């Protein structure tokens, strides 16, 4: 079986309430900085990217998003070049979901095939009113980032094996079509859980059935089933990787 190497890359940061990620009301008092992360997967002759991050901070402010920062070297294409990877080498981009901080730089990877869940794409076109801004939907007066450039799409419907050692798993709740990426590595299987698990704090009590479900929740029942599944995956030895936590960068250092 193929073994892959995962490299988390900081593609900026956002200022937000920790309680928004954990649903803990005591953690809504002050805003903190959280990383916007993308993930490079290498192995088997493949270079795969998971998510493409947010856009230019000034543009994001105009769209009314959470305050964000991005140093020039954190732009995804430049961050990859710094690691010796040309953006044209990325053959596949897996979009976990279509919120603004996960899909704003698709145009930087012109040779890649982009994979998204059908349910996520449909929901991004016409989401619940609460999430119109997160998706930058057409009725907010913008063109969603995923629709702004020519992109080779592969729209899938359900869980799939991408290749030997990499599987796409449905983890709905934060959004209807959120997908995680289960990767076989030399250190064991790792699940890139995206915003199903923004912070490790959310899964501190996972083994005891205590679920830190994010307040950014589209469907609480679906989110609960996702946590049930992640609890079983952990029992099977899967390490769950948080999507907006600085500890993720430390774990792979």
Short mmCIF file of C-alpha atoms in Angstrom, two decimals:
data_model
loop_
_atom_site.label_atom_id
_atom_site.label_comp_id
_atom_site.label_asym_id
_atom_site.label_seq_id
_atom_site.Cartn_x
_atom_site.Cartn_y
_atom_site.Cartn_z
CA UNK A 1 0.00 0.00 0.00
CA UNK A 2 1.21 3.49 -0.87
CA UNK A 3 2.35 5.75 1.97
CA UNK A 4 2.04 9.50 1.63
CA UNK A 5 3.60 12.54 3.24
CA UNK A 6 1.31 15.34 4.45
CA UNK A 7 2.54 18.91 4.79
CA UNK A 8 0.20 21.52 6.32
CA UNK A 9 0.78 24.99 4.93
CA UNK A 10 -0.34 28.24 6.54
CA UNK A 11 -2.06 30.29 3.84
CA UNK A 12 -2.99 33.21 6.09
CA UNK A 13 -4.97 33.58 9.28
CA UNK A 14 -8.29 34.87 10.49
CA UNK A 15 -9.44 36.60 13.65
CA UNK A 16 -12.41 34.87 15.18
CA UNK A 17 -14.02 33.81 18.42
CA UNK A 18 -12.82 30.45 19.74
CA UNK A 19 -16.40 29.83 20.84
CA UNK A 20 -17.51 29.91 17.21
CA UNK A 21 -15.42 26.80 16.68
CA UNK A 22 -16.25 25.06 19.96
CA UNK A 23 -19.78 26.30 20.82
CA UNK A 24 -18.48 27.21 24.30
CA UNK A 25 -20.20 30.47 25.27
CA UNK A 26 -17.34 31.40 27.62
CA UNK A 27 -15.03 31.48 24.61
CA UNK A 28 -16.93 34.22 22.80
CA UNK A 29 -15.35 37.04 24.82
CA UNK A 30 -12.34 37.93 22.69
CA UNK A 31 -11.16 37.18 19.19
CA UNK A 32 -8.03 35.11 18.54
CA UNK A 33 -5.89 34.39 15.52
CA UNK A 34 -6.42 31.03 13.81
CA UNK A 35 -4.53 29.71 10.78
CA UNK A 36 -6.06 29.18 7.38
CA UNK A 37 -4.52 25.85 6.42
CA UNK A 38 -4.11 23.99 3.16
CA UNK A 39 -2.48 20.56 2.92
CA UNK A 40 0.01 19.16 0.44
CA UNK A 41 -0.06 15.37 -0.02
CA UNK A 42 2.89 13.77 -1.79
CA UNK A 43 3.55 10.16 -2.75
CA UNK A 44 3.12 7.62 -5.49
CA UNK A 45 4.16 10.17 -8.08
CA UNK A 46 1.27 12.42 -7.05
CA UNK A 47 1.12 15.96 -5.70
CA UNK A 48 -2.33 16.64 -4.28
CA UNK A 49 -3.57 19.77 -2.56
CA UNK A 50 -6.42 19.86 -0.06
CA UNK A 51 -8.16 23.25 -0.22
CA UNK A 52 -6.73 26.49 -1.61
CA UNK A 53 -7.30 29.01 1.20
CA UNK A 54 -8.82 32.49 1.29
CA UNK A 55 -8.28 35.49 -0.93
CA UNK A 56 -6.57 38.83 -0.56
CA UNK A 57 -7.35 40.23 2.93
CA UNK A 58 -8.48 43.58 1.57
CA UNK A 59 -10.90 41.89 -0.78
CA UNK A 60 -12.15 39.67 2.05
CA UNK A 61 -12.93 42.71 4.20
CA UNK A 62 -14.98 44.20 1.38
CA UNK A 63 -16.99 40.99 1.27
CA UNK A 64 -17.68 41.27 5.01
CA UNK A 65 -15.75 38.17 6.10
CA UNK A 66 -13.99 37.71 9.42
CA UNK A 67 -10.85 39.87 9.58
CA UNK A 68 -7.95 38.00 8.03
CA UNK A 69 -4.26 38.43 7.37
CA UNK A 70 -1.94 36.98 4.78
CA UNK A 71 1.73 37.68 4.28
CA UNK A 72 2.87 37.70 0.66
CA UNK A 73 4.84 34.48 1.12
CA UNK A 74 1.69 32.78 2.46
CA UNK A 75 -0.09 33.03 -0.89
CA UNK A 76 -0.58 29.35 -1.76
CA UNK A 77 1.48 29.29 -4.95
CA UNK A 78 4.39 31.11 -3.30
CA UNK A 79 4.17 28.97 -0.16
CA UNK A 80 4.42 25.85 -2.33
CA UNK A 81 7.36 27.22 -4.31
CA UNK A 82 9.12 27.90 -1.02
CA UNK A 83 8.81 24.15 -0.37
CA UNK A 84 10.17 23.24 -3.79
CA UNK A 85 6.80 22.49 -5.43
CA UNK A 86 5.71 24.26 -8.60
CA UNK A 87 1.94 24.97 -8.66
CA UNK A 88 1.81 23.32 -12.10
CA UNK A 89 2.90 20.06 -10.45
CA UNK A 90 -0.35 19.86 -8.47
CA UNK A 91 -2.39 17.26 -10.33
CA UNK A 92 -5.43 17.21 -8.04
CA UNK A 93 -7.10 19.67 -5.67
CA UNK A 94 -9.59 18.25 -3.19
CA UNK A 95 -11.98 20.93 -1.96
CA UNK A 96 -13.34 19.87 1.40
CA UNK A 97 -16.13 22.43 1.03
CA UNK A 98 -16.79 25.75 -0.71
CA UNK A 99 -16.64 28.34 2.07
CA UNK A 100 -14.55 31.38 1.19
CA UNK A 101 -11.49 30.42 3.25
CA UNK A 102 -11.12 27.07 1.46
CA UNK A 103 -11.51 27.76 -2.27
CA UNK A 104 -10.35 31.26 -3.16
CA UNK A 105 -7.16 30.41 -5.04
CA UNK A 106 -8.21 27.74 -7.50
CA UNK A 107 -6.88 29.83 -10.40
CA UNK A 108 -3.31 29.32 -9.15
CA UNK A 109 -3.45 25.62 -10.12
CA UNK A 110 -4.36 25.55 -13.82
CA UNK A 111 -3.30 21.95 -14.46
CA UNK A 112 -5.16 20.43 -11.54
CA UNK A 113 -8.41 18.50 -11.51
CA UNK A 114 -10.71 19.83 -8.79
CA UNK A 115 -12.82 17.39 -6.79
CA UNK A 116 -15.92 18.48 -4.90
CA UNK A 117 -19.03 16.74 -3.63
CA UNK A 118 -22.18 17.23 -5.69
CA UNK A 119 -24.21 18.07 -2.58
CA UNK A 120 -21.70 20.74 -1.58
CA UNK A 121 -21.77 22.38 -4.99
CA UNK A 122 -25.56 22.45 -5.08
CA UNK A 123 -25.68 23.90 -1.58
CA UNK A 124 -23.08 26.53 -2.46
CA UNK A 125 -25.33 27.83 -5.22
CA UNK A 126 -28.35 28.18 -2.93
CA UNK A 127 -27.40 27.81 0.75
CA UNK A 128 -29.37 28.64 3.85
CA UNK A 129 -29.52 32.42 4.33
CA UNK A 130 -27.17 32.17 7.32
CA UNK A 131 -24.37 30.93 5.06
CA UNK A 132 -24.80 33.11 1.97
CA UNK A 133 -21.83 35.25 2.93
CA UNK A 134 -19.62 32.26 3.69
CA UNK A 135 -20.26 30.95 0.19
CA UNK A 136 -20.19 34.39 -1.49
CA UNK A 137 -23.32 33.36 -3.35
CA UNK A 138 -24.53 35.08 -6.50
CA UNK A 139 -27.39 36.77 -4.65
CA UNK A 140 -24.92 38.63 -2.40
CA UNK A 141 -23.69 40.55 -5.44
CA UNK A 142 -20.46 38.60 -5.90
CA UNK A 143 -19.33 35.72 -8.06
CA UNK A 144 -18.33 32.77 -5.84
CA UNK A 145 -14.58 32.12 -5.92
CA UNK A 146 -15.00 28.60 -7.31
CA UNK A 147 -16.94 30.01 -10.30
CA UNK A 148 -14.50 32.76 -11.32
CA UNK A 149 -12.10 30.88 -13.55
CA UNK A 150 -11.84 27.99 -15.95
CA UNK A 151 -11.42 24.89 -13.81
CA UNK A 152 -11.43 21.20 -14.61
CA UNK A 153 -14.02 19.81 -12.20
CA UNK A 154 -14.75 16.27 -11.08
CA UNK A 155 -18.06 16.35 -9.23
CA UNK A 156 -18.53 13.25 -7.13
CA UNK A 157 -21.55 11.98 -5.25
CA UNK A 158 -20.56 10.15 -2.10
CA UNK A 159 -17.45 8.54 -0.72
CA UNK A 160 -14.72 7.43 -3.08
CA UNK A 161 -11.22 6.04 -3.17
CA UNK A 162 -9.13 8.64 -4.94
CA UNK A 163 -6.14 6.33 -5.31
CA UNK A 164 -4.35 3.63 -3.35
CA UNK A 165 -4.03 5.01 0.19
CA UNK A 166 -6.29 8.06 -0.13
CA UNK A 167 -10.03 7.96 0.46
CA UNK A 168 -12.63 10.75 0.48
CA UNK A 169 -15.08 10.50 3.38
CA UNK A 170 -18.34 12.37 3.91
CA UNK A 171 -18.27 14.46 7.12
CA UNK A 172 -21.42 16.60 6.88
CA UNK A 173 -22.70 18.99 9.52
CA UNK A 174 -20.61 22.11 9.10
CA UNK A 175 -21.83 22.07 5.50
CA UNK A 176 -24.02 19.46 3.77
CA UNK A 177 -21.29 18.20 1.46
CA UNK A 178 -18.11 18.55 3.51
CA UNK A 179 -15.62 15.81 2.75
CA UNK A 180 -12.57 14.75 4.72
CA UNK A 181 -9.47 13.10 3.30
CA UNK A 182 -8.24 9.84 4.86
CA UNK A 183 -4.55 9.36 4.05
CA UNK A 184 -2.24 6.44 4.72
CA UNK A 185 1.10 7.75 5.96
CA UNK A 186 4.23 6.15 7.40
CA UNK A 187 2.96 7.23 10.82
CA UNK A 188 -0.43 5.60 10.30
CA UNK A 189 -3.78 6.73 8.86
CA UNK A 190 -4.59 10.41 9.23
CA UNK A 191 -7.92 12.12 8.59
CA UNK A 192 -7.79 15.69 7.31
CA UNK A 193 -11.10 16.70 8.86
CA UNK A 194 -11.28 20.31 7.67
CA UNK A 195 -14.00 22.30 9.48
CA UNK A 196 -15.62 19.18 10.88
CA UNK A 197 -12.85 19.59 13.48
CA UNK A 198 -11.53 23.15 13.38
CA UNK A 199 -9.66 22.81 16.71
CA UNK A 200 -8.30 19.85 18.68
CA UNK A 201 -10.32 21.15 21.60
CA UNK A 202 -13.41 19.96 19.70
CA UNK A 203 -12.35 16.32 20.00
CA UNK A 204 -10.74 16.27 23.45
CA UNK A 205 -13.68 14.27 24.79
CA UNK A 206 -14.32 12.25 21.64
CA UNK A 207 -13.51 8.91 23.25
CA UNK A 208 -16.05 9.59 26.00
CA UNK A 209 -18.75 10.67 23.57
CA UNK A 210 -18.32 14.37 24.38
CA UNK A 211 -18.56 16.25 21.10
CA UNK A 212 -17.30 19.82 20.65
CA UNK A 213 -19.49 20.58 17.67
CA UNK A 214 -18.82 23.95 16.05
CA UNK A 215 -21.41 26.72 16.25
CA UNK A 216 -20.91 27.06 12.49
CA UNK A 217 -23.35 24.24 11.98
CA UNK A 218 -25.65 23.61 9.06
CA UNK A 219 -27.19 20.40 10.44
CA UNK A 220 -26.74 19.36 14.07
CA UNK A 221 -27.94 15.78 13.56
CA UNK A 222 -25.59 15.28 10.63
CA UNK A 223 -22.74 16.84 12.62
CA UNK A 224 -23.44 14.44 15.50
CA UNK A 225 -23.32 11.46 13.13
CA UNK A 226 -20.00 12.76 11.82
CA UNK A 227 -18.61 12.83 15.36
CA UNK A 228 -19.96 9.32 15.93
CA UNK A 229 -18.04 8.20 12.89
CA UNK A 230 -14.86 9.98 13.88
CA UNK A 231 -15.07 8.31 17.28
CA UNK A 232 -15.08 4.92 15.55
CA UNK A 233 -12.25 5.93 13.25
CA UNK A 234 -10.14 6.92 16.22
CA UNK A 235 -10.77 3.50 17.77
CA UNK A 236 -9.35 2.06 14.54
CA UNK A 237 -6.16 4.06 15.02
CA UNK A 238 -6.91 7.02 12.77
CA UNK A 239 -5.33 10.31 13.84
CA UNK A 240 -7.71 13.23 13.27
CA UNK A 241 -6.14 16.45 12.01
CA UNK A 242 -7.79 19.77 12.87
CA UNK A 243 -8.32 22.33 10.13
CA UNK A 244 -7.81 25.70 11.87
CA UNK A 245 -5.42 24.95 14.72
CA UNK A 246 -1.81 26.14 15.08
CA UNK A 247 -1.11 22.79 16.77
CA UNK A 248 -1.50 21.14 13.37
CA UNK A 249 1.56 23.00 12.13
CA UNK A 250 3.49 21.92 15.23
CA UNK A 251 2.48 18.26 14.87
CA UNK A 252 3.97 18.08 11.38
CA UNK A 253 7.06 20.19 12.10
#
